[in-house]
Amino acid sequence: MPEGDTVHRAAQRLHDALAGSEVTRFELRVPQLATADLRGMPVHSVVARGKHLLHRIGEWTLHSHLKMEGEWRVYRRGEPWRKPAFQARAIVGTEEWDTVGFDLADIDLVPTRDEGSLVDYLGPDPLGPDWDPAEATRRLGADPRAAHVAVLDQRNVAGFGNVYANEMLFVRGILPTKPATEVDAAALLDLGARMIRANVHRAARTFTGEDRPGRRFWVYGRAGKPCRRCGTLIQEGSLGAGPTSERNVFWCPRCQV
């Protein structure tokens, strides 16, 4: 699923294809933006902010969010798409490349001077150039909710999703329901930052250090299987800030307290 590492890799691919070129094709297939046209404008950069993508084109910023199913793909101009055209929500093309956003959940187009209105609420991003571990620690450590919920709140720290939350809490030996105010937030975030930085250049995430299918996760998706450390069966439940934001939670009842 798209988490911060996936989005940052996507931003790099898009930047490599588009930056420094002039837009020759621009389509936003959403009703409120269907008439927008940035053809003829230069692409300055494509960057990630947490799980958000920002195309800076001319004096405009195209913002998109992948949510659960979205993705951006890069094709040589004229190359057949390998996903159905009806799933395309955004197209930014140059003379050499077509970049296509499929199944995007959120699309916005704002003047670049106003892009902060879309992303300034986010907490520090461990993959960003301005990563501020002290500020992220302050935000997470002041959150009285369950640690799993607090890690997922993008206002505390930007980029961690459900996979990271589960794996981070296991490695630190923290029960997912333990209040974030009662955990070592600095140590937890230092671990998470090292994990996501190690994975950002990998085709497949690994948290155990092993790169074989079925061996990459400590607890995520392993309900009913023995803990890799102690052999106790991994448990599964759900947690969320509200009924519509619950996520699957996995933990070892012996290793996490």
Short mmCIF file of C-alpha atoms in Angstrom, two decimals:
data_model
loop_
_atom_site.label_atom_id
_atom_site.label_comp_id
_atom_site.label_asym_id
_atom_site.label_seq_id
_atom_site.Cartn_x
_atom_site.Cartn_y
_atom_site.Cartn_z
CA MET A 1 0.00 0.00 0.00
CA PRO A 2 1.25 3.55 -0.66
CA GLU A 3 3.09 4.93 2.36
CA GLY A 4 5.74 7.63 2.53
CA ASP A 5 8.48 5.54 0.92
CA THR A 6 6.24 4.60 -2.02
CA VAL A 7 5.21 8.21 -2.58
CA HIS A 8 8.78 9.51 -2.42
CA ARG A 9 9.87 6.92 -5.00
CA ALA A 10 6.99 7.99 -7.22
CA ALA A 11 7.98 11.65 -6.86
CA GLN A 12 11.55 10.85 -7.90
CA ARG A 13 10.40 8.93 -11.00
CA LEU A 14 8.06 11.75 -12.00
CA HIS A 15 10.69 14.40 -11.36
CA ASP A 16 13.27 12.54 -13.45
CA ALA A 17 10.82 12.29 -16.36
CA LEU A 18 9.28 15.77 -16.24
CA ALA A 19 11.51 18.33 -14.54
CA GLY A 20 13.01 20.90 -16.88
CA SER A 21 10.60 20.12 -19.72
CA GLU A 22 7.58 21.92 -21.08
CA VAL A 23 4.11 20.45 -20.61
CA THR A 24 2.61 19.38 -23.95
CA ARG A 25 -0.32 17.38 -22.58
CA PHE A 26 -2.36 18.18 -19.50
CA GLU A 27 -5.64 16.57 -18.50
CA LEU A 28 -7.42 16.42 -15.16
CA ARG A 29 -10.32 14.02 -15.43
CA VAL A 30 -12.32 15.34 -12.51
CA PRO A 31 -15.33 17.61 -13.11
CA GLN A 32 -14.21 20.61 -11.08
CA LEU A 33 -10.82 20.80 -12.86
CA ALA A 34 -11.69 19.47 -16.31
CA THR A 35 -10.98 22.78 -18.05
CA ALA A 36 -7.56 23.37 -16.44
CA ASP A 37 -4.76 23.65 -18.99
CA LEU A 38 -1.07 24.05 -18.12
CA ARG A 39 0.28 23.26 -21.57
CA GLY A 40 3.30 25.35 -22.49
CA MET A 41 4.37 25.78 -18.88
CA PRO A 42 7.66 24.38 -17.50
CA VAL A 43 7.78 21.63 -14.90
CA HIS A 44 10.00 22.90 -12.09
CA SER A 45 9.87 19.87 -9.82
CA VAL A 46 7.84 16.98 -8.47
CA VAL A 47 8.21 16.42 -4.74
CA ALA A 48 6.61 14.36 -2.00
CA ARG A 49 5.39 15.65 1.34
CA GLY A 50 4.49 12.69 3.48
CA LYS A 51 1.94 10.79 1.38
CA HIS A 52 1.18 13.81 -0.84
CA LEU A 53 2.57 14.50 -4.33
CA LEU A 54 3.20 18.03 -5.56
CA HIS A 55 3.86 18.81 -9.24
CA ARG A 56 5.15 22.39 -9.48
CA ILE A 57 4.34 23.58 -13.00
CA GLY A 58 4.77 27.21 -13.97
CA GLU A 59 3.17 29.15 -11.14
CA TRP A 60 0.83 26.27 -10.25
CA THR A 61 0.96 23.20 -8.02
CA LEU A 62 -0.89 20.03 -8.93
CA HIS A 63 -1.57 18.14 -5.70
CA SER A 64 -2.54 14.48 -5.58
CA HIS A 65 -2.95 11.81 -2.93
CA LEU A 66 -2.75 8.10 -3.66
CA LYS A 67 -4.85 6.88 -0.71
CA MET A 68 -5.11 3.06 -0.94
CA GLU A 69 -5.33 2.33 -4.67
CA GLY A 70 -3.80 5.28 -6.49
CA GLU A 71 -0.54 5.34 -8.43
CA TRP A 72 1.37 7.38 -10.99
CA ARG A 73 2.96 5.59 -13.94
CA VAL A 74 5.53 6.86 -16.42
CA TYR A 75 5.31 5.94 -20.13
CA ARG A 76 7.30 6.94 -23.17
CA ARG A 77 5.19 9.16 -25.40
CA GLY A 78 2.94 6.89 -27.48
CA GLU A 79 3.59 3.78 -25.39
CA PRO A 80 0.39 1.85 -24.58
CA TRP A 81 -0.83 2.24 -21.02
CA ARG A 82 -0.86 -0.91 -18.96
CA LYS A 83 -3.98 0.09 -17.03
CA PRO A 84 -7.47 0.94 -18.34
CA ALA A 85 -7.85 4.51 -19.58
CA PHE A 86 -11.07 4.97 -17.60
CA GLN A 87 -9.03 4.71 -14.39
CA ALA A 88 -6.83 7.67 -15.38
CA ARG A 89 -7.54 10.81 -13.34
CA ALA A 90 -4.57 13.01 -14.32
CA ILE A 91 -2.16 13.18 -17.26
CA VAL A 92 0.95 15.35 -17.40
CA GLY A 93 2.94 14.84 -20.59
CA THR A 94 5.99 16.24 -22.37
CA GLU A 95 7.40 15.61 -25.82
CA GLU A 96 9.16 12.51 -24.46
CA TRP A 97 7.04 11.20 -21.60
CA ASP A 98 3.44 10.73 -20.50
CA THR A 99 2.88 10.45 -16.75
CA VAL A 100 -0.53 9.14 -15.75
CA GLY A 101 -2.19 9.17 -12.34
CA PHE A 102 -4.58 6.23 -11.97
CA ASP A 103 -7.28 5.93 -9.30
CA LEU A 104 -6.14 9.08 -7.50
CA ALA A 105 -8.31 9.89 -4.50
CA ASP A 106 -7.58 13.62 -4.21
CA ILE A 107 -6.63 16.09 -6.93
CA ASP A 108 -6.22 19.84 -6.44
CA LEU A 109 -4.73 22.63 -8.51
CA VAL A 110 -3.65 25.76 -6.67
CA PRO A 111 -1.17 28.59 -7.17
CA THR A 112 2.18 27.41 -5.85
CA ARG A 113 2.21 30.29 -3.39
CA ASP A 114 -0.88 28.70 -1.80
CA GLU A 115 0.22 25.04 -1.74
CA GLY A 116 0.76 25.33 1.99
CA SER A 117 -3.01 25.38 2.41
CA LEU A 118 -2.97 21.71 1.36
CA VAL A 119 0.04 20.36 3.25
CA ASP A 120 1.10 22.73 6.03
CA TYR A 121 -0.98 20.81 8.57
CA LEU A 122 1.31 17.81 8.17
CA GLY A 123 3.91 16.90 10.76
CA PRO A 124 7.62 16.54 9.96
CA ASP A 125 8.49 14.08 7.19
CA PRO A 126 11.41 11.69 7.93
CA LEU A 127 12.14 11.54 4.20
CA GLY A 128 11.96 15.30 3.74
CA PRO A 129 14.90 17.72 3.61
CA ASP A 130 13.56 19.55 6.66
CA TRP A 131 13.02 16.52 8.92
CA ASP A 132 12.70 17.80 12.49
CA PRO A 133 12.87 14.87 14.94
CA ALA A 134 12.46 17.12 17.97
CA GLU A 135 9.19 18.57 16.66
CA ALA A 136 7.90 15.14 15.63
CA THR A 137 8.77 13.81 19.10
CA ARG A 138 6.95 16.72 20.73
CA ARG A 139 3.80 16.11 18.68
CA LEU A 140 3.74 12.34 19.08
CA GLY A 141 4.68 12.43 22.76
CA ALA A 142 1.81 14.79 23.54
CA ASP A 143 -0.84 12.60 21.90
CA PRO A 144 -2.86 10.74 24.57
CA ARG A 145 -4.37 8.25 22.12
CA ALA A 146 -3.19 4.70 21.46
CA ALA A 147 0.35 4.69 20.10
CA HIS A 148 -0.77 2.98 16.89
CA VAL A 149 -3.35 5.71 16.23
CA ALA A 150 -0.90 8.49 17.11
CA VAL A 151 1.78 7.20 14.71
CA LEU A 152 -0.76 7.10 11.88
CA ASP A 153 -1.92 10.69 12.47
CA GLN A 154 -0.19 12.65 9.71
CA ARG A 155 -0.37 15.79 11.84
CA ASN A 156 2.15 14.20 14.21
CA VAL A 157 4.54 12.80 11.63
CA ALA A 158 4.03 12.57 7.87
CA GLY A 159 4.58 9.40 5.88
CA PHE A 160 4.04 6.45 8.20
CA GLY A 161 1.12 4.20 7.31
CA ASN A 162 -0.33 1.06 8.83
CA VAL A 163 2.50 -1.26 7.84
CA TYR A 164 5.09 0.99 9.46
CA ALA A 165 3.02 1.56 12.59
CA ASN A 166 2.69 -2.18 13.20
CA GLU A 167 6.33 -2.97 12.54
CA MET A 168 7.71 -0.01 14.50
CA LEU A 169 5.68 -0.84 17.60
CA PHE A 170 6.72 -4.48 17.50
CA VAL A 171 10.43 -3.75 17.22
CA ARG A 172 10.22 -1.29 20.11
CA GLY A 173 8.15 -3.76 22.18
CA ILE A 174 5.17 -1.41 22.53
CA LEU A 175 1.59 -2.63 22.79
CA PRO A 176 -0.44 -0.84 20.09
CA THR A 177 -3.07 0.33 22.60
CA LYS A 178 -0.53 1.92 24.95
CA PRO A 179 -0.99 5.72 25.08
CA ALA A 180 1.64 7.56 23.07
CA THR A 181 2.28 9.78 26.07
CA GLU A 182 3.68 6.70 27.86
CA VAL A 183 6.18 5.59 25.20
CA ASP A 184 9.67 6.78 24.31
CA ALA A 185 8.54 8.83 21.33
CA ALA A 186 12.08 9.89 20.36
CA ALA A 187 13.31 6.29 20.17
CA LEU A 188 10.21 5.14 18.30
CA LEU A 189 10.56 7.88 15.69
CA ASP A 190 14.30 7.33 15.32
CA LEU A 191 13.56 3.68 14.54
CA GLY A 192 10.79 4.60 12.11
CA ALA A 193 12.98 7.12 10.32
CA ARG A 194 15.74 4.54 9.87
CA MET A 195 13.23 1.97 8.61
CA ILE A 196 11.61 4.21 6.03
CA ARG A 197 14.94 5.57 4.80
CA ALA A 198 16.26 2.06 4.34
CA ASN A 199 13.15 1.04 2.41
CA VAL A 200 12.74 4.08 0.18
CA HIS A 201 15.17 2.67 -2.39
CA ARG A 202 13.94 -0.93 -2.21
CA ALA A 203 11.47 -2.46 -4.62
CA ALA A 204 9.95 -4.47 -1.73
CA ARG A 205 9.92 -3.30 1.88
CA THR A 206 11.64 -5.39 4.50
CA PHE A 207 11.66 -4.83 8.25
CA THR A 208 13.39 -8.04 9.34
CA GLY A 209 16.45 -7.60 7.15
CA GLU A 210 15.43 -10.59 5.01
CA ASP A 211 14.41 -10.06 1.40
CA ARG A 212 12.48 -13.27 0.74
CA PRO A 213 8.70 -13.32 0.29
CA GLY A 214 7.02 -14.24 3.55
CA ARG A 215 10.05 -13.22 5.62
CA ARG A 216 9.98 -9.42 5.35
CA PHE A 217 7.57 -8.57 8.20
CA TRP A 218 7.72 -9.15 11.93
CA VAL A 219 3.97 -8.96 12.62
CA TYR A 220 2.09 -7.24 9.79
CA GLY A 221 -0.31 -9.66 8.11
CA ARG A 222 0.91 -12.56 10.28
CA ALA A 223 -2.12 -13.12 12.54
CA GLY A 224 -2.15 -16.65 13.96
CA LYS A 225 1.47 -17.31 13.02
CA PRO A 226 4.29 -17.69 15.56
CA CYS A 227 6.23 -14.61 16.59
CA ARG A 228 9.65 -14.66 14.97
CA ARG A 229 11.22 -13.80 18.33
CA CYS A 230 9.37 -15.85 20.94
CA GLY A 231 7.01 -18.21 19.10
CA THR A 232 3.81 -16.80 20.64
CA LEU A 233 0.95 -16.57 18.15
CA ILE A 234 0.52 -13.11 16.63
CA GLN A 235 -2.79 -11.46 17.51
CA GLU A 236 -4.96 -9.24 15.29
CA GLY A 237 -7.46 -6.50 16.05
CA SER A 238 -8.38 -3.03 14.86
CA LEU A 239 -7.73 0.51 16.03
CA GLY A 240 -8.52 3.93 14.66
CA ALA A 241 -9.27 7.53 15.48
CA GLY A 242 -12.90 6.80 14.54
CA PRO A 243 -15.12 4.05 13.13
CA THR A 244 -14.29 4.97 9.53
CA SER A 245 -10.53 5.13 10.06
CA GLU A 246 -9.87 1.81 11.77
CA ARG A 247 -6.87 -0.19 10.60
CA ASN A 248 -5.80 -3.78 11.14
CA VAL A 249 -3.41 -4.09 14.05
CA PHE A 250 -1.01 -6.99 14.64
CA TRP A 251 1.03 -7.63 17.78
CA CYS A 252 2.78 -10.25 19.86
CA PRO A 253 1.16 -10.44 23.32
CA ARG A 254 4.46 -11.50 24.87
CA CYS A 255 6.96 -9.19 23.17
CA GLN A 256 4.79 -6.06 23.29
CA VAL A 257 3.68 -4.70 26.64
#
